Amino acid sequence: AQSVTQPDIHITVSEGASLELRCNYSYGATPYLFWYVQSPGQGLQLLLKYFSGDTLVQGIKGFEAEFKRSQSSFNLRKPSVHWSDAAEYFCAVVRGSGNTGKLIFGQGTTLQVKP
Amino acid sequence: GAVVSQHPSRVICKSGTSVKIECRSLDFQATTMFWYRQFPKKSLMLMATSNEGSKATYEQGVEKDKFLINHASLTLSTLTVTSAHPEDSSFYICSARSGDRTNEQFFGPGTRLTVL
């Protein structure tokens, strides 16, 4: 069955440093992949998504992610982290297709930003 | 576009009472809505999928009599936690999907339920 793994539960980076959050998926065909961000006590905001085409996807807030089929990965990156980026980040894949598709979430990665 | 609201944002109730949470798609018709539960420091767990005008499909381990879901219109789904107990305290998030964008879901801001 389709699944998503985020190997890093907690990451701390200094403000201004680069960031990479890892996401690995398990899926037979070309997956639909997403990255969401959640601030404490809030809902989810979509950062970016990959359906097909260019494997480097640009998102909001300066984030990007690269789909690598050979590594079954969809890692999220940002060149320079801001203090406001501290939040919970979730990678997700759609399981099923069309009207039966469901989002399957990874365990989440908590990002802490040091001043 | 694609805004989803939830009401209430926060609710506190006594054990044994029932609580209803509303999820609305404000600017699109949601043929499918999803209800998730999120424990502190944890990921989102899909509870059920509801399609407008039909019965909800519950995930394994979710009690359908405990968590009643109604999707009476293309813009509204409700989750009723019946006979709530402290272990039902959680963050409940809904999402909505339109018929023409079946691979995207739009999330509500969540409802914090505390059962005393």
GROMACS .gro file of C-alpha atoms in nm:
model
  231
    1ALA     CA    1   0.000   0.000   0.000
    2GLN     CA    2   0.108   0.356  -0.060
    3SER     CA    3   0.289   0.511   0.234
    4VAL     CA    4   0.501   0.809   0.324
    5THR     CA    5   0.799   0.823   0.558
    6GLN     CA    6   0.956   1.132   0.703
    7PRO     CA    7   1.276   1.006   0.866
    8ASP     CA    8   1.345   1.317   1.071
    9ILE     CA    9   1.107   1.381   1.359
   10HIS     CA   10   1.275   1.700   1.471
   11ILE     CA   11   1.520   1.933   1.297
   12THR     CA   12   1.686   2.247   1.429
   13VAL     CA   13   1.853   2.496   1.198
   14SER     CA   14   1.991   2.843   1.246
   15GLU     CA   15   1.811   3.135   1.090
   16GLY     CA   16   1.957   3.203   0.748
   17ALA     CA   17   2.084   2.849   0.705
   18SER     CA   18   1.960   2.616   0.434
   19LEU     CA   19   1.701   2.351   0.503
   20GLU     CA   20   1.619   2.010   0.364
   21LEU     CA   21   1.334   1.797   0.497
   22ARG     CA   22   1.327   1.441   0.378
   23CYS     CA   23   1.030   1.248   0.249
   24ASN     CA   24   1.027   0.897   0.105
   25TYR     CA   25   0.723   0.737  -0.050
   26SER     CA   26   0.617   0.390  -0.140
   27TYR     CA   27   0.402   0.377  -0.451
   28GLY     CA   28   0.400   0.174  -0.769
   29ALA     CA   29   0.299   0.434  -1.024
   30THR     CA   30   0.375   0.804  -1.050
   31PRO     CA   31   0.254   0.945  -0.721
   32TYR     CA   32   0.076   1.267  -0.645
   33LEU     CA   33   0.290   1.426  -0.373
   34PHE     CA   34   0.234   1.719  -0.143
   35TRP     CA   35   0.407   1.918   0.127
   36TYR     CA   36   0.199   2.093   0.390
   37VAL     CA   37   0.296   2.321   0.677
   38GLN     CA   38   0.109   2.350   1.005
   39SER     CA   39   0.163   2.620   1.265
   40PRO     CA   40   0.066   2.538   1.625
   41GLY     CA   41  -0.310   2.507   1.667
   42GLN     CA   42  -0.374   2.577   1.302
   43GLY     CA   43  -0.490   2.386   0.997
   44LEU     CA   44  -0.272   2.279   0.707
   45GLN     CA   45  -0.138   2.509   0.440
   46LEU     CA   46  -0.026   2.366   0.108
   47LEU     CA   47   0.334   2.456   0.028
   48LEU     CA   48   0.364   2.276  -0.304
   49LYS     CA   49   0.257   1.971  -0.499
   50TYR     CA   50   0.385   1.739  -0.768
   51PHE     CA   51   0.161   1.562  -1.015
   52SER     CA   52   0.377   1.527  -1.326
   53GLY     CA   53   0.620   1.715  -1.549
   54ASP     CA   54   0.916   1.911  -1.418
   55THR     CA   55   1.057   1.725  -1.120
   56LEU     CA   56   1.167   2.044  -0.945
   57VAL     CA   57   0.860   2.210  -0.803
   58GLN     CA   58   0.844   2.564  -0.672
   59GLY     CA   59   0.611   2.648  -0.388
   60ILE     CA   60   0.511   2.933  -0.167
   61LYS     CA   61   0.730   3.104   0.092
   62GLY     CA   62   1.047   3.026  -0.101
   63PHE     CA   63   1.017   2.649  -0.070
   64GLU     CA   64   1.092   2.399  -0.342
   65ALA     CA   65   1.091   2.021  -0.366
   66GLU     CA   66   1.244   1.774  -0.606
   67PHE     CA   67   1.081   1.450  -0.713
   68LYS     CA   68   1.337   1.173  -0.758
   69ARG     CA   69   1.182   0.855  -0.882
   70SER     CA   70   1.504   0.656  -0.852
   71GLN     CA   71   1.523   0.735  -0.482
   72SER     CA   72   1.148   0.739  -0.416
   73SER     CA   73   1.197   1.078  -0.256
   74PHE     CA   74   1.034   1.418  -0.254
   75ASN     CA   75   1.254   1.631  -0.030
   76LEU     CA   76   1.160   1.983   0.064
   77ARG     CA   77   1.424   2.255   0.051
   78LYS     CA   78   1.468   2.620   0.132
   79PRO     CA   79   1.792   2.809   0.075
   80SER     CA   80   1.759   3.044   0.373
   81VAL     CA   81   1.531   2.974   0.666
   82HIS     CA   82   1.342   3.248   0.846
   83TRP     CA   83   1.230   3.233   1.209
   84SER     CA   84   0.869   3.228   1.091
   85ASP     CA   85   0.933   2.895   0.918
   86ALA     CA   86   0.931   2.719   1.255
   87ALA     CA   87   0.636   2.480   1.229
   88GLU     CA   88   0.534   2.122   1.162
   89TYR     CA   89   0.584   1.996   0.809
   90PHE     CA   90   0.396   1.706   0.655
   91CYS     CA   91   0.464   1.518   0.336
   92ALA     CA   92   0.164   1.339   0.185
   93VAL     CA   93   0.078   1.112  -0.106
   94VAL     CA   94  -0.258   1.037  -0.262
   95ARG     CA   95  -0.359   0.674  -0.224
   96GLY     CA   96  -0.601   0.558  -0.487
   97SER     CA   97  -0.717   0.770  -0.777
   98GLY     CA   98  -0.996   0.996  -0.883
   99ASN     CA   99  -1.291   1.008  -0.651
  100THR     CA  100  -1.154   0.731  -0.431
  101GLY     CA  101  -0.820   0.900  -0.368
  102LYS     CA  102  -0.719   0.964  -0.008
  103LEU     CA  103  -0.429   1.160   0.134
  104ILE     CA  104  -0.181   0.959   0.336
  105PHE     CA  105   0.042   1.167   0.560
  106GLY     CA  106   0.390   1.112   0.686
  107GLN     CA  107   0.464   1.136   1.054
  108GLY     CA  108   0.565   1.499   1.029
  109THR     CA  109   0.888   1.688   1.095
  110THR     CA  110   0.907   1.960   1.356
  111LEU     CA  111   1.129   2.245   1.245
  112GLN     CA  112   1.287   2.464   1.508
  113VAL     CA  113   1.475   2.777   1.402
  114LYS     CA  114   1.752   2.916   1.620
  115PRO     CA  115   1.816   3.291   1.614
  116GLY     CA  116  -1.038   3.056  -0.385
  117ALA     CA  117  -1.083   2.710  -0.232
  118VAL     CA  118  -1.151   2.822   0.123
  119VAL     CA  119  -1.275   2.579   0.385
  120SER     CA  120  -1.407   2.691   0.721
  121GLN     CA  121  -1.477   2.504   1.042
  122HIS     CA  122  -1.701   2.594   1.328
  123PRO     CA  123  -1.645   2.611   1.615
  124SER     CA  124  -1.271   2.661   1.630
  125ARG     CA  125  -1.265   2.554   1.991
  126VAL     CA  126  -1.519   2.374   2.208
  127ILE     CA  127  -1.523   2.247   2.564
  128CYS     CA  128  -1.792   2.007   2.673
  129LYS     CA  129  -1.881   1.779   2.959
  130SER     CA  130  -1.836   1.406   2.940
  131GLY     CA  131  -2.147   1.235   2.805
  132THR     CA  132  -2.266   1.522   2.589
  133SER     CA  133  -2.260   1.540   2.210
  134VAL     CA  134  -2.072   1.796   2.006
  135LYS     CA  135  -2.127   1.894   1.644
  136ILE     CA  136  -1.850   2.036   1.427
  137GLU     CA  137  -1.931   2.198   1.093
  138CYS     CA  138  -1.711   2.205   0.786
  139ARG     CA  139  -1.801   2.436   0.500
  140SER     CA  140  -1.654   2.494   0.157
  141LEU     CA  141  -1.703   2.866   0.103
  142ASP     CA  142  -1.633   2.917  -0.265
  143PHE     CA  143  -1.659   2.579  -0.432
  144GLN     CA  144  -1.877   2.272  -0.431
  145ALA     CA  145  -1.724   1.990  -0.235
  146THR     CA  146  -1.832   1.655  -0.367
  147THR     CA  147  -1.613   1.486  -0.109
  148MET     CA  148  -1.516   1.589   0.240
  149PHE     CA  149  -1.273   1.422   0.475
  150TRP     CA  150  -1.246   1.424   0.851
  151TYR     CA  151  -0.912   1.385   1.025
  152ARG     CA  152  -0.809   1.358   1.385
  153GLN     CA  153  -0.476   1.481   1.510
  154PHE     CA  154  -0.326   1.399   1.848
  155PRO     CA  155  -0.065   1.631   2.003
  156LYS     CA  156   0.269   1.611   1.825
  157LYS     CA  157   0.126   1.354   1.585
  158SER     CA  158   0.028   1.330   1.223
  159LEU     CA  159  -0.322   1.346   1.081
  160MET     CA  160  -0.527   1.029   1.097
  161LEU     CA  161  -0.805   0.994   0.842
  162MET     CA  162  -1.129   0.909   1.018
  163ALA     CA  163  -1.379   0.902   0.736
  164THR     CA  164  -1.465   1.011   0.385
  165SER     CA  165  -1.804   1.154   0.305
  166ASN     CA  166  -1.958   1.205  -0.034
  167GLU     CA  167  -2.251   1.439  -0.073
  168GLY     CA  168  -2.580   1.258  -0.041
  169SER     CA  169  -2.441   0.922   0.061
  170LYS     CA  170  -2.320   0.748   0.374
  171ALA     CA  171  -1.973   0.816   0.500
  172THR     CA  172  -1.698   0.559   0.462
  173TYR     CA  173  -1.511   0.508   0.785
  174GLU     CA  174  -1.151   0.400   0.822
  175GLN     CA  175  -1.072   0.085   1.009
  176GLY     CA  176  -1.095   0.128   1.383
  177VAL     CA  177  -1.316   0.437   1.375
  178GLU     CA  178  -1.654   0.389   1.544
  179LYS     CA  179  -1.926   0.506   1.309
  180ASP     CA  180  -2.181   0.527   1.590
  181LYS     CA  181  -1.947   0.741   1.791
  182PHE     CA  182  -1.849   0.980   1.513
  183LEU     CA  183  -2.156   1.061   1.307
  184ILE     CA  184  -2.087   1.225   0.974
  185ASN     CA  185  -2.344   1.396   0.758
  186HIS     CA  186  -2.276   1.551   0.418
  187ALA     CA  187  -2.617   1.690   0.335
  188SER     CA  188  -2.512   1.949   0.079
  189LEU     CA  189  -2.223   2.026  -0.154
  190THR     CA  190  -2.090   2.288   0.085
  191LEU     CA  191  -2.149   2.141   0.429
  192SER     CA  192  -2.041   1.836   0.622
  193THR     CA  193  -2.086   1.785   0.993
  194LEU     CA  194  -1.909   1.562   1.242
  195THR     CA  195  -2.096   1.483   1.561
  196VAL     CA  196  -1.903   1.330   1.848
  197THR     CA  197  -2.169   1.145   2.045
  198SER     CA  198  -2.148   1.079   2.418
  199ALA     CA  199  -1.808   1.240   2.429
  200HIS     CA  200  -1.544   1.119   2.672
  201PRO     CA  201  -1.210   1.272   2.770
  202GLU     CA  202  -1.027   1.037   2.533
  203ASP     CA  203  -1.216   1.202   2.245
  204SER     CA  204  -1.034   1.527   2.319
  205SER     CA  205  -0.833   1.607   2.011
  206PHE     CA  206  -0.783   1.840   1.716
  207TYR     CA  207  -1.030   1.763   1.439
  208ILE     CA  208  -0.957   1.885   1.088
  209CYS     CA  209  -1.176   1.862   0.783
  210SER     CA  210  -1.083   1.892   0.420
  211ALA     CA  211  -1.285   1.926   0.104
  212ARG     CA  212  -1.236   1.825  -0.255
  213SER     CA  213  -1.421   1.938  -0.564
  214GLY     CA  214  -1.529   1.705  -0.837
  215ASP     CA  215  -1.303   1.855  -1.102
  216ARG     CA  216  -0.985   1.859  -0.891
  217THR     CA  217  -0.994   1.515  -0.744
  218ASN     CA  218  -0.630   1.505  -0.641
  219GLU     CA  219  -0.634   1.817  -0.428
  220GLN     CA  220  -0.783   1.870  -0.086
  221PHE     CA  221  -0.835   2.201   0.085
  222PHE     CA  222  -0.813   2.203   0.462
  223GLY     CA  223  -1.011   2.378   0.727
  224PRO     CA  224  -0.843   2.549   1.023
  225GLY     CA  225  -0.935   2.274   1.266
  226THR     CA  226  -1.147   2.242   1.579
  227ARG     CA  227  -0.998   2.185   1.921
  228LEU     CA  228  -1.229   1.962   2.126
  229THR     CA  229  -1.176   1.930   2.498
  230VAL     CA  230  -1.398   1.692   2.693
  231LEU     CA  231  -1.399   1.741   3.068
   0.00000   0.00000   0.00000
